[in-house]
Each structure stands twice: as structure tokens, then as C-alpha cells.
XYZ file of C-alpha atoms in Angstrom:
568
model
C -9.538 -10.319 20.172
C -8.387 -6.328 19.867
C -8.181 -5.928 23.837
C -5.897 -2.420 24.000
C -8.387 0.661 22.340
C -10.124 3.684 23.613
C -13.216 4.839 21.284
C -13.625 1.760 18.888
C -14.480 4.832 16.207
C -11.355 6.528 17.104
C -8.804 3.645 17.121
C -7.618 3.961 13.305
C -7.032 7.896 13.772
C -5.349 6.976 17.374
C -3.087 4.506 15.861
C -1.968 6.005 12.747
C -0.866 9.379 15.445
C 1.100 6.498 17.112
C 2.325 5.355 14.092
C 3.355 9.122 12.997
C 5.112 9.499 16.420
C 7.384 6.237 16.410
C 8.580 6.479 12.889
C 8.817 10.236 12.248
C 12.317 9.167 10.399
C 10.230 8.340 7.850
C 7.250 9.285 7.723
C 4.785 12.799 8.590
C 1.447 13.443 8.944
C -0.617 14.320 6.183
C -4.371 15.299 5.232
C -5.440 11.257 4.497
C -3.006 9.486 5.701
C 1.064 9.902 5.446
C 3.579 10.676 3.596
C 7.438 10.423 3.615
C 9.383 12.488 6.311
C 12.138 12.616 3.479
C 12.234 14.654 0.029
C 12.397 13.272 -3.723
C 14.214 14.689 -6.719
C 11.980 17.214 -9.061
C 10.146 15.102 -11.544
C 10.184 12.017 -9.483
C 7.305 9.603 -9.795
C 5.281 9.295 -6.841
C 3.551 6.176 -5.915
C 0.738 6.515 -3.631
C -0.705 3.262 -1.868
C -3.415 2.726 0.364
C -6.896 1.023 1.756
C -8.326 0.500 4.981
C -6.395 0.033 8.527
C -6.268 -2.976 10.299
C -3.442 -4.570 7.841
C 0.206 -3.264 9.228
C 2.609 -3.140 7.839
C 0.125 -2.717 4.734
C -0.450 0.689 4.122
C 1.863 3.321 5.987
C 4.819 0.702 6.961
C 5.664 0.426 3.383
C 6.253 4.303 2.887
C 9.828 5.386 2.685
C 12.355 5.311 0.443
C 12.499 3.161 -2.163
C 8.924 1.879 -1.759
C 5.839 4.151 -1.425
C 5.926 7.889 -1.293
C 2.477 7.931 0.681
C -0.493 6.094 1.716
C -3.545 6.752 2.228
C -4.987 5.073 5.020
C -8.959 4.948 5.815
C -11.101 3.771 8.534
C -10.835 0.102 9.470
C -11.229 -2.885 6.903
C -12.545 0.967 4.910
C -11.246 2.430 1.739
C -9.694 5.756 2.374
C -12.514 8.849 1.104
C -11.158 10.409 -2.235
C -10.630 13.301 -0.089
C -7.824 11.427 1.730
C -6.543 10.067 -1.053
C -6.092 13.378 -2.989
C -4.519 14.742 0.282
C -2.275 12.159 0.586
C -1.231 12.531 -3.466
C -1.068 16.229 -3.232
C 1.288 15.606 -0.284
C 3.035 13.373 -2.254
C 3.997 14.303 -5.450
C 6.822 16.295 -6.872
C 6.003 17.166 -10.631
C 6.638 13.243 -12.073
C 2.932 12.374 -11.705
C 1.192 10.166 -9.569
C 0.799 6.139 -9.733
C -2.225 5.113 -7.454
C -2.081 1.555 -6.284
C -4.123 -0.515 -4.065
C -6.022 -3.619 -3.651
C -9.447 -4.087 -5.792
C -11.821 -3.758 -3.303
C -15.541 -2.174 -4.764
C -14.951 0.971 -1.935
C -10.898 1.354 -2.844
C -12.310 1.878 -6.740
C -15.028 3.964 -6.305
C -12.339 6.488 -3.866
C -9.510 6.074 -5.869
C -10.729 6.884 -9.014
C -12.500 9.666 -7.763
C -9.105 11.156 -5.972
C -7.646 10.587 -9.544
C -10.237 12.465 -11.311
C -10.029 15.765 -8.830
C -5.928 15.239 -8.933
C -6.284 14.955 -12.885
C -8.496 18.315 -12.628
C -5.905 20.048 -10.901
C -3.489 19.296 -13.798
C -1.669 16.118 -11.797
C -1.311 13.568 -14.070
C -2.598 9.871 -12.640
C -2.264 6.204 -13.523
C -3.670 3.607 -11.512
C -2.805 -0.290 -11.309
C -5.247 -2.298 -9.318
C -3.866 -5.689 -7.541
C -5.308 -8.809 -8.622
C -3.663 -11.170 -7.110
C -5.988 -13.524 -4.709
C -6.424 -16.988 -7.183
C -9.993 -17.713 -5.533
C -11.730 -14.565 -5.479
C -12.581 -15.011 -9.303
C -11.630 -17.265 -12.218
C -8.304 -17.080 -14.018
C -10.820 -15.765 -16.796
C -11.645 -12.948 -14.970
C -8.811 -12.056 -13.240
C -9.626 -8.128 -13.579
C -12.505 -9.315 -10.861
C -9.783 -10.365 -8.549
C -8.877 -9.204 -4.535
C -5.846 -7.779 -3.502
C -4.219 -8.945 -0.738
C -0.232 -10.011 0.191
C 0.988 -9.772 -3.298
C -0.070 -6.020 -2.916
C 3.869 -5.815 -1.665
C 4.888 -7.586 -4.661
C 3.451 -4.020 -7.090
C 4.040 -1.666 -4.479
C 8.072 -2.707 -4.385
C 8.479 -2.782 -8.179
C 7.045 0.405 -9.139
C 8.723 2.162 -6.124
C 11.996 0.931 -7.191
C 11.219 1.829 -10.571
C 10.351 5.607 -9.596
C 13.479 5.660 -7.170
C 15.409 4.995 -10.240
C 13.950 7.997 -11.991
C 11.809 6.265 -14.574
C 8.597 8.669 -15.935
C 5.331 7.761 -15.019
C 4.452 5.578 -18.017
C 7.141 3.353 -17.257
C 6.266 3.142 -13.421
C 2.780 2.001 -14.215
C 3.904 -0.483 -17.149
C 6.382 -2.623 -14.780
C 3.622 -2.303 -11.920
C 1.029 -3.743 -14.288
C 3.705 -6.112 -15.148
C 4.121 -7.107 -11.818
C 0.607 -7.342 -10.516
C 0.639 -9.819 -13.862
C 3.133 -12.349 -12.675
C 1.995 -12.382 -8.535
C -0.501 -14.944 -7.229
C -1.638 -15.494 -4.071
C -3.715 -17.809 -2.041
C -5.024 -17.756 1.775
C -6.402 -19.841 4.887
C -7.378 -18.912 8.500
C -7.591 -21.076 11.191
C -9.897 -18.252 13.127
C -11.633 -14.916 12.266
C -10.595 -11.383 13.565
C -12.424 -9.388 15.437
C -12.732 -5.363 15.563
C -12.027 -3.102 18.508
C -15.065 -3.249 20.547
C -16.543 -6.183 19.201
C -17.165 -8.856 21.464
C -16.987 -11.715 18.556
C -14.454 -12.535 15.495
C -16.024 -11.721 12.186
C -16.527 -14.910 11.087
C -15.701 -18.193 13.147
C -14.123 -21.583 12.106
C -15.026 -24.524 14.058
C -11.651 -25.969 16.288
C -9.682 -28.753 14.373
C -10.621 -27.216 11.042
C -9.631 -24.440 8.215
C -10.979 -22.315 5.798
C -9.616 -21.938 2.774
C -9.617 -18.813 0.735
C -10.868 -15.979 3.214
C -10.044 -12.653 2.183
C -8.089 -9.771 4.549
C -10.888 -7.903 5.560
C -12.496 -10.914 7.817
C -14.380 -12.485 4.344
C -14.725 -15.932 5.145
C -13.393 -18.522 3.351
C -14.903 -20.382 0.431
C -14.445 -24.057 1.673
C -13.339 -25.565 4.750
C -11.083 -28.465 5.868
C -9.385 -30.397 8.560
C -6.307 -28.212 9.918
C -3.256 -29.852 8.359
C 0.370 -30.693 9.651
C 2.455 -27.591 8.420
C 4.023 -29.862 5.575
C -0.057 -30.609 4.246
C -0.743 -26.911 4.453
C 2.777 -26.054 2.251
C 1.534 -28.510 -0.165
C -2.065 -27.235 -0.317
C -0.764 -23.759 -1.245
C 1.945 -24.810 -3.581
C -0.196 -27.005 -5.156
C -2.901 -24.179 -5.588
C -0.878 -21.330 -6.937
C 1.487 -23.752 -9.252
C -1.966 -24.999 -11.154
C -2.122 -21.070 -12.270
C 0.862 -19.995 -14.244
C 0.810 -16.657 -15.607
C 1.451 -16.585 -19.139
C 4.759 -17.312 -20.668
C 6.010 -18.631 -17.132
C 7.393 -21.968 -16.957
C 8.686 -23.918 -14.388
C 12.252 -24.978 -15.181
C 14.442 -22.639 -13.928
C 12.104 -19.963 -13.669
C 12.796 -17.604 -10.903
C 10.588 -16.873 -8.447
C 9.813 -14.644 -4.771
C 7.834 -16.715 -2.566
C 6.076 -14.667 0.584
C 5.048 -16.886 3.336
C 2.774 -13.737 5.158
C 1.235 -14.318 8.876
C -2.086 -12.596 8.927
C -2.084 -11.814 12.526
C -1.791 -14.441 14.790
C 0.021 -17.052 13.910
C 3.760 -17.654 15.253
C 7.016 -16.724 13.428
C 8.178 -19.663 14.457
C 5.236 -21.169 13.185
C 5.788 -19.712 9.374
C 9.465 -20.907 9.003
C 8.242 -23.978 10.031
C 5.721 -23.875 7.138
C 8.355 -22.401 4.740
C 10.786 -25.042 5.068
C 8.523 -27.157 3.374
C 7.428 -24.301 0.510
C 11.141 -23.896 -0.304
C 11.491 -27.611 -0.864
C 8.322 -28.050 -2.997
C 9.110 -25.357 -5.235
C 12.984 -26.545 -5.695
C 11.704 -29.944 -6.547
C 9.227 -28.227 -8.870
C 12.771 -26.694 -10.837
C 11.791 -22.822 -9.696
C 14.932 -21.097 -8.342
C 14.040 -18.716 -5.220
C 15.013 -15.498 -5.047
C 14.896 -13.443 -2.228
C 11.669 -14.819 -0.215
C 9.971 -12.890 2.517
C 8.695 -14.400 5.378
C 7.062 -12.751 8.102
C 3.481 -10.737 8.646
C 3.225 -8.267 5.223
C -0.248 -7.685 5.201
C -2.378 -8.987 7.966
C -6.061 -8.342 9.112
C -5.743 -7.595 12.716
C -5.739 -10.808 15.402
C -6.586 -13.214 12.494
C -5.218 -16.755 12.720
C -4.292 -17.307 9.072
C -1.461 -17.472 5.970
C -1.136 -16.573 2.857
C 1.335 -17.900 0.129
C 2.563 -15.180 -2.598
C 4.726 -16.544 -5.487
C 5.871 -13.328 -7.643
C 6.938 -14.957 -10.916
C 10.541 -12.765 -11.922
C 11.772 -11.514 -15.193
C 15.458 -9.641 -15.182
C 13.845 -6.235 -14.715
C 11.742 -7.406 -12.024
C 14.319 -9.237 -10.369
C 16.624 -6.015 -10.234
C 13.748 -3.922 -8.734
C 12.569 -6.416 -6.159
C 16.526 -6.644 -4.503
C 16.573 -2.226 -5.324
C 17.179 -1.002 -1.965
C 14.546 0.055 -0.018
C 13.785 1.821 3.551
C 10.746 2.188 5.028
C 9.315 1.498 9.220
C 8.365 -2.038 8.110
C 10.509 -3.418 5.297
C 14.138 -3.186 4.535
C 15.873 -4.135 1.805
C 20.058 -3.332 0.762
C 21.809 -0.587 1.404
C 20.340 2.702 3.405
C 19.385 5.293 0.508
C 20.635 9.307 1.344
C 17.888 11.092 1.793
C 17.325 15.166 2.564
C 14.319 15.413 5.249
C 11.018 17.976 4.727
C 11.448 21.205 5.559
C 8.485 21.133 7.972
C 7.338 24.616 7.616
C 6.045 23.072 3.798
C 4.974 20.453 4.873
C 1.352 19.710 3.362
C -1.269 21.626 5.673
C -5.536 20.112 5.411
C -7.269 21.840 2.717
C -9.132 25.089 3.822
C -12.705 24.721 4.526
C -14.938 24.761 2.106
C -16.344 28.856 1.774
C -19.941 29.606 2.227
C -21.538 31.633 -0.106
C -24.514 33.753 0.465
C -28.124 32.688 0.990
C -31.537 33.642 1.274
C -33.269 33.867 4.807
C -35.925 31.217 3.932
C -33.146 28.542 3.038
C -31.334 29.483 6.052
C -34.586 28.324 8.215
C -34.339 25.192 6.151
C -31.029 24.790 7.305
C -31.834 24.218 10.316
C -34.308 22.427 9.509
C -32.057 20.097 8.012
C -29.269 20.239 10.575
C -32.175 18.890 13.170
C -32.473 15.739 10.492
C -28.661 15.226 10.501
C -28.541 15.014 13.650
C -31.391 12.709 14.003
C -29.619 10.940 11.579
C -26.944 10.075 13.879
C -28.557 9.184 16.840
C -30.048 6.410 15.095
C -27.098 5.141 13.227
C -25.359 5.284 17.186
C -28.340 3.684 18.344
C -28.000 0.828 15.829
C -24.251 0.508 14.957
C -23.573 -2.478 17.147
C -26.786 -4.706 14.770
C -25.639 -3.044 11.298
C -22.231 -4.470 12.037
C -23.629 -7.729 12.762
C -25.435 -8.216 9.735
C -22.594 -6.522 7.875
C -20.626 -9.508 8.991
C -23.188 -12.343 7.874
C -20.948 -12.388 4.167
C -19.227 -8.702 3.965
C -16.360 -7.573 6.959
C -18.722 -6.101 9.707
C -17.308 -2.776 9.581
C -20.379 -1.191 8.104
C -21.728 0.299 11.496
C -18.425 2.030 12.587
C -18.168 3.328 8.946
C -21.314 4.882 9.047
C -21.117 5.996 12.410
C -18.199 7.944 11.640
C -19.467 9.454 8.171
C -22.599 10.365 9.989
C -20.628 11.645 13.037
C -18.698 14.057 10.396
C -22.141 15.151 8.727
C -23.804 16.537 12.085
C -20.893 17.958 13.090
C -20.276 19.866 9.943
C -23.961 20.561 9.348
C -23.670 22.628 12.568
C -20.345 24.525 12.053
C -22.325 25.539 8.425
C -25.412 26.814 10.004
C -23.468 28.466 12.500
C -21.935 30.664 9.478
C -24.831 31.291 8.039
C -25.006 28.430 5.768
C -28.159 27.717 3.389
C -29.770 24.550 3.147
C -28.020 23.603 -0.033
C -24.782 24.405 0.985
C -25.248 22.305 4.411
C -26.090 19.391 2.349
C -22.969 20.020 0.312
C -21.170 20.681 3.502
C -22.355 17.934 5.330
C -21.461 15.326 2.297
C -17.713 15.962 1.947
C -17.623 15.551 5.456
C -19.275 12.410 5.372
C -17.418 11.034 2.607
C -14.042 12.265 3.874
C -14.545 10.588 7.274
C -16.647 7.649 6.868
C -14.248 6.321 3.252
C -15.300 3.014 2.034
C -17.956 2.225 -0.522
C -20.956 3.735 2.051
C -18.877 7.020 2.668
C -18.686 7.374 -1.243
C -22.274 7.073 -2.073
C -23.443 8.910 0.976
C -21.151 11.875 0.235
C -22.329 11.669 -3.752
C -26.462 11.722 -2.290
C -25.851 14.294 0.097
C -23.980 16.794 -2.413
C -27.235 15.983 -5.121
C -29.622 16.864 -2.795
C -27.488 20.186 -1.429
C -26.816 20.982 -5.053
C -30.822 21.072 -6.359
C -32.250 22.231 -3.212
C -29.839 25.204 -3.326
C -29.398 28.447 -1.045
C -31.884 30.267 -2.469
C -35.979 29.737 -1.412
C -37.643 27.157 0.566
C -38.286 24.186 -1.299
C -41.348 23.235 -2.432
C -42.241 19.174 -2.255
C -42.010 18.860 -5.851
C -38.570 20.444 -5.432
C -37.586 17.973 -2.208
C -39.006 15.190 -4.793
C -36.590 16.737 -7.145
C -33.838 16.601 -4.926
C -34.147 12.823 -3.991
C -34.166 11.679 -7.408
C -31.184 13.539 -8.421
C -29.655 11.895 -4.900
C -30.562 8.468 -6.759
C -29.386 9.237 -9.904
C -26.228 9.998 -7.906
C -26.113 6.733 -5.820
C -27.116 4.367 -9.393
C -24.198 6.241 -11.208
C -22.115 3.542 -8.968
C -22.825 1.034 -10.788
C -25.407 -0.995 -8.350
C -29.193 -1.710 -9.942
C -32.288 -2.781 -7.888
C -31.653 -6.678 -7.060
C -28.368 -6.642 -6.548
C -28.612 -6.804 -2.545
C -27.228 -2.720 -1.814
C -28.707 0.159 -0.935
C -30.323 0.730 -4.347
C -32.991 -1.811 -3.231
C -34.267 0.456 -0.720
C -33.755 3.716 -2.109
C -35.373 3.401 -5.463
C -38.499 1.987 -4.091
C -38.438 5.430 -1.211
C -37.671 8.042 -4.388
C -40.139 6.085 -6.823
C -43.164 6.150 -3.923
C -42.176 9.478 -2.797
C -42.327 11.752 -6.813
C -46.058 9.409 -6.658
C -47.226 10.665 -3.561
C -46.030 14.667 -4.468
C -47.383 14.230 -7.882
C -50.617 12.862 -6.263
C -50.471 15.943 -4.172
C -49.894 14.564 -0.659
C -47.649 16.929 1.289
C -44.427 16.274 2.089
C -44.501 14.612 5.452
C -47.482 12.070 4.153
C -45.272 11.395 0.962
C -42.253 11.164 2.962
C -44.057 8.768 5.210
C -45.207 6.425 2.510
C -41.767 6.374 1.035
C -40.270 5.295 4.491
C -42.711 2.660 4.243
C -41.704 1.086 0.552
C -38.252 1.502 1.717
C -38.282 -0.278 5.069
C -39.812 -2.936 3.228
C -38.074 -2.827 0.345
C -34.929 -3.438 2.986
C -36.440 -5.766 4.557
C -36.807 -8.034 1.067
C -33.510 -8.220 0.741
C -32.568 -10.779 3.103
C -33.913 -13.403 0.163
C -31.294 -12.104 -2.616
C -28.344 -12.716 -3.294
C -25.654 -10.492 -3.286
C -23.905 -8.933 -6.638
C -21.776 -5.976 -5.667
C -19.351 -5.498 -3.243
C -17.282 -7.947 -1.040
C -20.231 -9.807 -0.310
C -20.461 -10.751 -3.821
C -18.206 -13.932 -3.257
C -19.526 -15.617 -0.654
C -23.323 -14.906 -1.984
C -24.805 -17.922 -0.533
C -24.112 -16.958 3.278
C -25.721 -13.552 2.793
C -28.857 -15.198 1.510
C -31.097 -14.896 4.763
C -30.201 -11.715 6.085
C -31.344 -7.857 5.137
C -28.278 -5.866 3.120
C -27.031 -3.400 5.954
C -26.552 -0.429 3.712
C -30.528 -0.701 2.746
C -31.373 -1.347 6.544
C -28.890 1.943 7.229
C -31.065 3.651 4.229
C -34.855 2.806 5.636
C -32.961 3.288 9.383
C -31.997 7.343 7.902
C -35.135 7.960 6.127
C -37.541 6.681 8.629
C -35.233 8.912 11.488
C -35.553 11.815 9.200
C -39.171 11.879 9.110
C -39.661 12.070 12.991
């Protein structure tokens, strides 16, 4: 259990400011996350990692020389908002382009690629490699499907040796493809972790037994088992990650980087007693080891559990893996001369968005809509504690903090707006970026891509008419489906097309807008309420479908929770 925290919602800003403070030789604050303390040659590749808190060393330990150049670090077990990620880029890079890499989580895609398109915009150029490595979170046939988890260190080492060494940014993102190629991976926990605040673990495994396959963000597993002696469980992941070769790999004298990684809890001690028997296993197998890591990499907070990471070497890899490298949590050869950041240029938050004129009418609105935003967050507060619980059913029960803190952002935005004389539109807008910037994750993405729809038809201009509101919640839809989720795949969508679909009837029928609006709350609470009978099909709840079956999605419960709250 997480027993040292203040606010629960505040503990992943409070502990990356700790972070910032005990390891300012390497690393400063930034707009997103961090960045290095130290400065980088003109032209110089910058790789930029990142994903949700709650897995240290994994993000920020692993910026420094010779690794990362930043991370971008969002809320707990939550992707970081494209906002952050862009800051943390921006912060970055110094003219060699940017190489985004991270762990394929559904929110990490959605925020990444959306940092990459605004950096791209601004004449940055961006690749992206996305790590696969986690053998049981898809088949070998669809690899692309695949988690990230420990062998994210594997990618992030390689292509920050590669950059260190001056390569362009083609070449980074070719040997960190390369790499994320030849790494496998494969977990078990002996007990689930729990958040700050909560009063259970995630997910629970009955005493004497194991499950196999859990993910980092408190998934659990897909199987379970009798705990082994350590010498079972080094066969049980050898075993596993040997029947997966990647191609052209062969055993005899193939070299190889094993990573024996603690996810939280479990003993040091307790590893090298486990890794004794890995190093045997894969010497009588004819590998030859080179350079293994043992030790917590990537964890997910107080979790009981280990992973096993083989990273299958050619020569170039091999060179870059023993490259030097110095960063807070992993060292490797010789200390690297470096020239620290002039502080006074040190990257500074973007400026506030600027408000542009509007009409008197939409300005009433605004307030109007202010009040609903701040409804809007009462009852998220009111029902964070229950969304988190059912978030946890299959998913990794952050889904109540995360919207707690997007809608926290919103309602305090919406009122600095107004307070300048903001329109309606605009404190939609307003109100989005805020939400997406705070909140991260999959929820803070579509959230912040609804609320900027609505902003951008309603406008600054006139008081909407219902057929314009009906307007506005379609386009907010459109906006929402452009992520990729349809009705029936257990999300959102399964409330929200059923509230936009009842509420253009009801206007078109000529019901005014609190009668429509009403009847739409209706279909959608409903709607939410259906979709404790499907399975899942997006999302991390997508591999453990079967445990989800039972219990309402929470981001359609959040949906019909907002809607009905914005009605009153």
C-alpha cells in the first residue's frame, strides 16, 4: 500500500518537484515533464520518452546523458496530454529532430501522436517507435498490438546512444525500431498495487498463488498458478520468452541482455536469487550474456511482481547498449562531459491561450456554461472513489483521479476565461486544453477533443439556438468517434451516441432544449448502464475482456454522470 502522500490528485505533480529537487545534476523542470539539466551539440537528435507515473525509474530516471533527453511524465498509470508532451519536446530538442518513444498503451498513442502532429506543425521534424515488447499481451502475429513494459529500457538505451553519437534522426529511429524488434518480455505478480488513497490493491491474487502475465499499470494477469521456488519461476520465464525468437535469432552463441526487473516490492536479494538460475538456463541454452541488468527498471508502484527482458544483440546493438550513459537512475561506463543550461533559457510554460472578442449574448452563455463546468466537477468529486472501482474491474483504476483532475483543470480555467471576458465558445475551447493538458490519458484526450468541438461551433458570437447546441454535440461526437472507438465496443461511445442521436430527435421534434437535453440524459444513462453485458474492445481493458463482462464501462458512467449533472 502507498502510505506517504498528501492530495492523492496531487501526488504525481508532488513527486516529480521532489524528483526535480534531488537530481537537479541532471535534470530541470519543464512544461510536461523534464528535461536534461545539461546541453547537447546543435543538430543533436533528441529522444523524448514518457507515459504515466507510478513506474520509477521509468520515465524521468532515465533522462541524462547518454539516454533520454526528456520525458514526459503524466498523471498516474496516465499518458502524459499532448500538451505535455510537446512541452517536454520543445524543451528538448536542439535542431536534430525529435524521436518519440514510449510504451503502446491506447492513451500514450492517441497523446503522442497528437504532440507529434503540433511539433511537426511547428516545422520539428518527428519519428515515433512504439515498444512492443510484452509476449502475452497479443500474438506473435500481431505483435504491433503489443504492451510496453521493461524492455521499454532496452529502445530507450539504443537510440539514446545512437543520438549521443551524433547519428541523424533517420538512423536514431531505424536502430530503435531495430531494437524494440529483438526485446521480449514476460511478467508475474505475486500481489496487485494499489494507488495513493486507495484503500485496496488494484487487483488481488489469492496467498500461495501467481498470476502470470499482468501488465504495469495494475492489469491483472491472464492465468494464475501456484507461487513457485525461485528456480520454477526462472524456468517459467525462460521457457516463455525462448519459445519466441525474433527473426533471424538463433540460439548458439547468440548474444543476449537479460533484465531481471522488480516491479515494486519484491527483494533485491530476492531477484539475484532468481537470476542465478536465469543465467544458468540461458548458458545451457548456448546464449552468451552480455551485460544483464538486474534490479527495479520499470515498476508499478508497491506491486509484488517480475519481469524477465531478453534483448536479443547484433554488433551495433551491442556497442550502443555498453555506450556510456548517465542519468539519476542508470549508469553505465565512463561519466560523459557535459556543459549545464543556462537557466535564464531554460524552457518557460507556453503563454495562455489569448481571448478574442465576443458578443454580450455569448458572454451570458459563458457563464452559463462555467455554472455547468463546475457542476461538472462536483459530481465527478462526488463519484471518483466508485469510477475508480469499476475502472479497476479489467482496466488500472485510475480513471476517477484522471478525470478528477481534467475536470478540476476545466472549472478552473472556465472561470479565469469568463473572468476576461471570455465567450462561450472560447470557454469551451479554454476549458478543453485545460482538461486535456491536466487530466492526459486516453479520457483527457477525448474530453479535450469534445470540449474544443463544442467551443469551436457554438462560437463567441450569439446565443445559441437548440438546433445550434444540437449542432454542437454532434460535432463533439464526431470528435470523440474520430478515435477510433464505435458503439459496442464497451467506451464512452456507447453512451454518447445514443445522448447526441436522442438529443438532434428531440430538437428536430421541436422540444426545447432542457426537455431534449433531458431525454438524451435518459438514453445515455441507460445506454451506460448496458454496457456492463459487453465486452470490451479498446483500451487496456481489451485483454482481459472476460473480467469486465458484468460491470458498466467507467468512461460511459463518467459520460451519463456529466450530462445528467449538466442538466440540473
Amino acid at each position: 500500500m502507498t502510505r506517504l502522500f498528501n492530495e492523492p490528485a496531487d501526488f504525481a505533480d508532488e513527486a516529480t518537484d521532489g524528483f526535480v529537487a534531488a537530481n537537479e545534476r541532471w535534470v530541470r523542470k519543464v512544461h510536461g515533464g523534464v528535461a536534461r539539466a545539461t546541453t547537447s551539440p546543435e543538430g543533436t537528435v533528441a529522444v523524448v520518452i514518457g507515459g504515466g507515473s507510478g513506474h520509477y525509474p521509468a520515465f524521468g530516471g532515465l533522462v541524462g546523458p547518454g539516454l533520454a533527453a526528456g520525458a514526459a511524465m503524466g498523471n498516474l498509470f496516465a499518458s502524459p496530454s499532448a500538451q505535455q508532451v510537446a512541452g517536454v519536446a520543445r524543451a528538448a530538442e536542439h535542431g536534430g529532430g525529435v524521436l518519440l518513444s514510449y510504451g503502446n498503451y491506447a492513451g500514450d498513442v492517441l497523446n503522442f501522436d497528437a504532440a507529434a502532429r503540433t511539433l511537426e506543425a511547428d516545422g520539428i521534424p518527428v519519428r515515433t517507435v512504439r515498444v512492443t515488447d510484452d509476449v502475452v499481451s497479443a500474438p506473435a502475429d500481431r505483435a504491433d498490438e503489443r504492451r510496453g513494459i521493461a524492455g521499454d529500457l532496452c529502445v530507450f538505451k539504443v537510440a539514446g546512444a545512437a543520438a549521443e553519437r551524433g547519428d541523424d534522426l533517420e538512423a536514431v529511429t531505424a536502430i530503435a525500431e531495430r531494437a524494440n524488434d529483438r526485446t521480449r518480455s514476460f511478467g508475474v505478480a505475486f500481489s496487485g498495487c494499489s494507488l495513493p488513497g486507495a484503500d485496496e490493491p488494484l487487483f488481488e491474487v489469492p496467498e500461495g498463488r501467481m498470476a502470470i502475465g499482468m501488465g504495469i499499470h495494475g492489469e491483472r494477469g491472464i492465468d494464475e498458478t501456484d507461487v513457485p521456488t525461485a528456480e520454477g519461476l526462472a524456468e517459467l520465464l525462460v521457457g516463455k520468452l525462448l519459445d519466441e525468437l525474433p527473426d533471424g535469432v538463433s540460439l548458439a552463441d547468440q548474444k543476449v541482455v537479460p533484465i531481471l526487473n522488480g516491479l515494486g516490492s519484491v527483494k533485491y536479494e530476492e531477484l539475484f536469487v532468481v537470476y542465478r538460475s536465469v543465467q544458468r538456463l540461458l548458458a545451457d541454452a548456448g546464449v552468451v550474456i552480455v551485460e544483464p541488468e538486474v534490479g527495479e527498471l520499470v515498476t508499478s508502484f508497491d506491486m509484488a511482481g517480475v519481469s524477465l527482458t531478453l534483448f536479443w544483440l547484433d554488433d551495433e546493438l551491442e556497442e550502443l547498449w555498453a555506450a556510456p550513459a548517465d542519468t539519476p537512475a542508470f549508469r553505465k561506463g565512463g561519466a560523459i562531459e557535459q556543459e549545464r543550461v543556462d537557466p535564464s533559457v531554460a524552457s518557460a510554460d507556453e503563454a495562455a491561450e489569448a481571448i478574442g472578442p465576443a458578443s454580450d449574448e455569448s458572454r451570458a452563455v459563458a457563464g452559463r456554461v462555467a455554472s455547468g463546468l463546475a457542476a461538472v466537477r462536483a459530481v465527478i468529486d462526488e463519484h471518483a472513489d466508485e469510477l475508480g472501482r469499476i475502472d479497476a474491474i479489467a482496466g488500472d483504476g485510475d480513471h476517477g483521479i484522471g478525470m478528477q483532475r481534467g475536470a478540476h483543470a476545466a472549472d478552473t480555467a472556465a472561470a479565469d476565461a469568463l473572468e476576461h471576458g471570455a465567450g462561450a465558445g472560447s470557454v469551451l475551447r479554454i476549458a478543453g486544453d485545460a482538461w486535456s493538458d491536466k487530466a492526459g490519458g486516453t479520457s483527457g484526450a477525448i474530453w479535450g477533443a469534445a470540449l474544443e468541438a463544442l467551443g469551436r461551433v457554438l462560437g463567441d458570437e450569439s446565443r445559441p439556438s437548440s438546433a445550434q447546441v444540437a449542432d454542437a454535440v454532434h460535432a463533439a461526437t464526431d470528435a470523440v468517434l474520430a478515435f477510433g472507438a464505435v458503439p459496442g465496443d464497451k467506451t464512452m461511445v456507447d453512451a454518447l451516441v445514443p445522448f447526441d442521436d436522442v438529443l438532434r430527435e428531440r430538437v428536430d421534434a421541436g422540444s426545447a432544449l432542457p426537455e431534449a437535453w433531458a431525454a438524451a440524459v435518459t438514453a445515455a444513462r441507460e445506454a451506460a448502464d448496458g454496457t456492463a453485458a459487453l465486452m470490451p474492445k479498446k483500451g487496456r481493458a481489451r485483454t482481459h475482456a472476460e473480467q469486465a463482462v458484468g460491470t458498466a464501462d467507467p468512461g460511459a458512467v463518467s459520460f451519463a454522470l456529466i450530462v445528467e449533472a449538466v442538466a440540473r
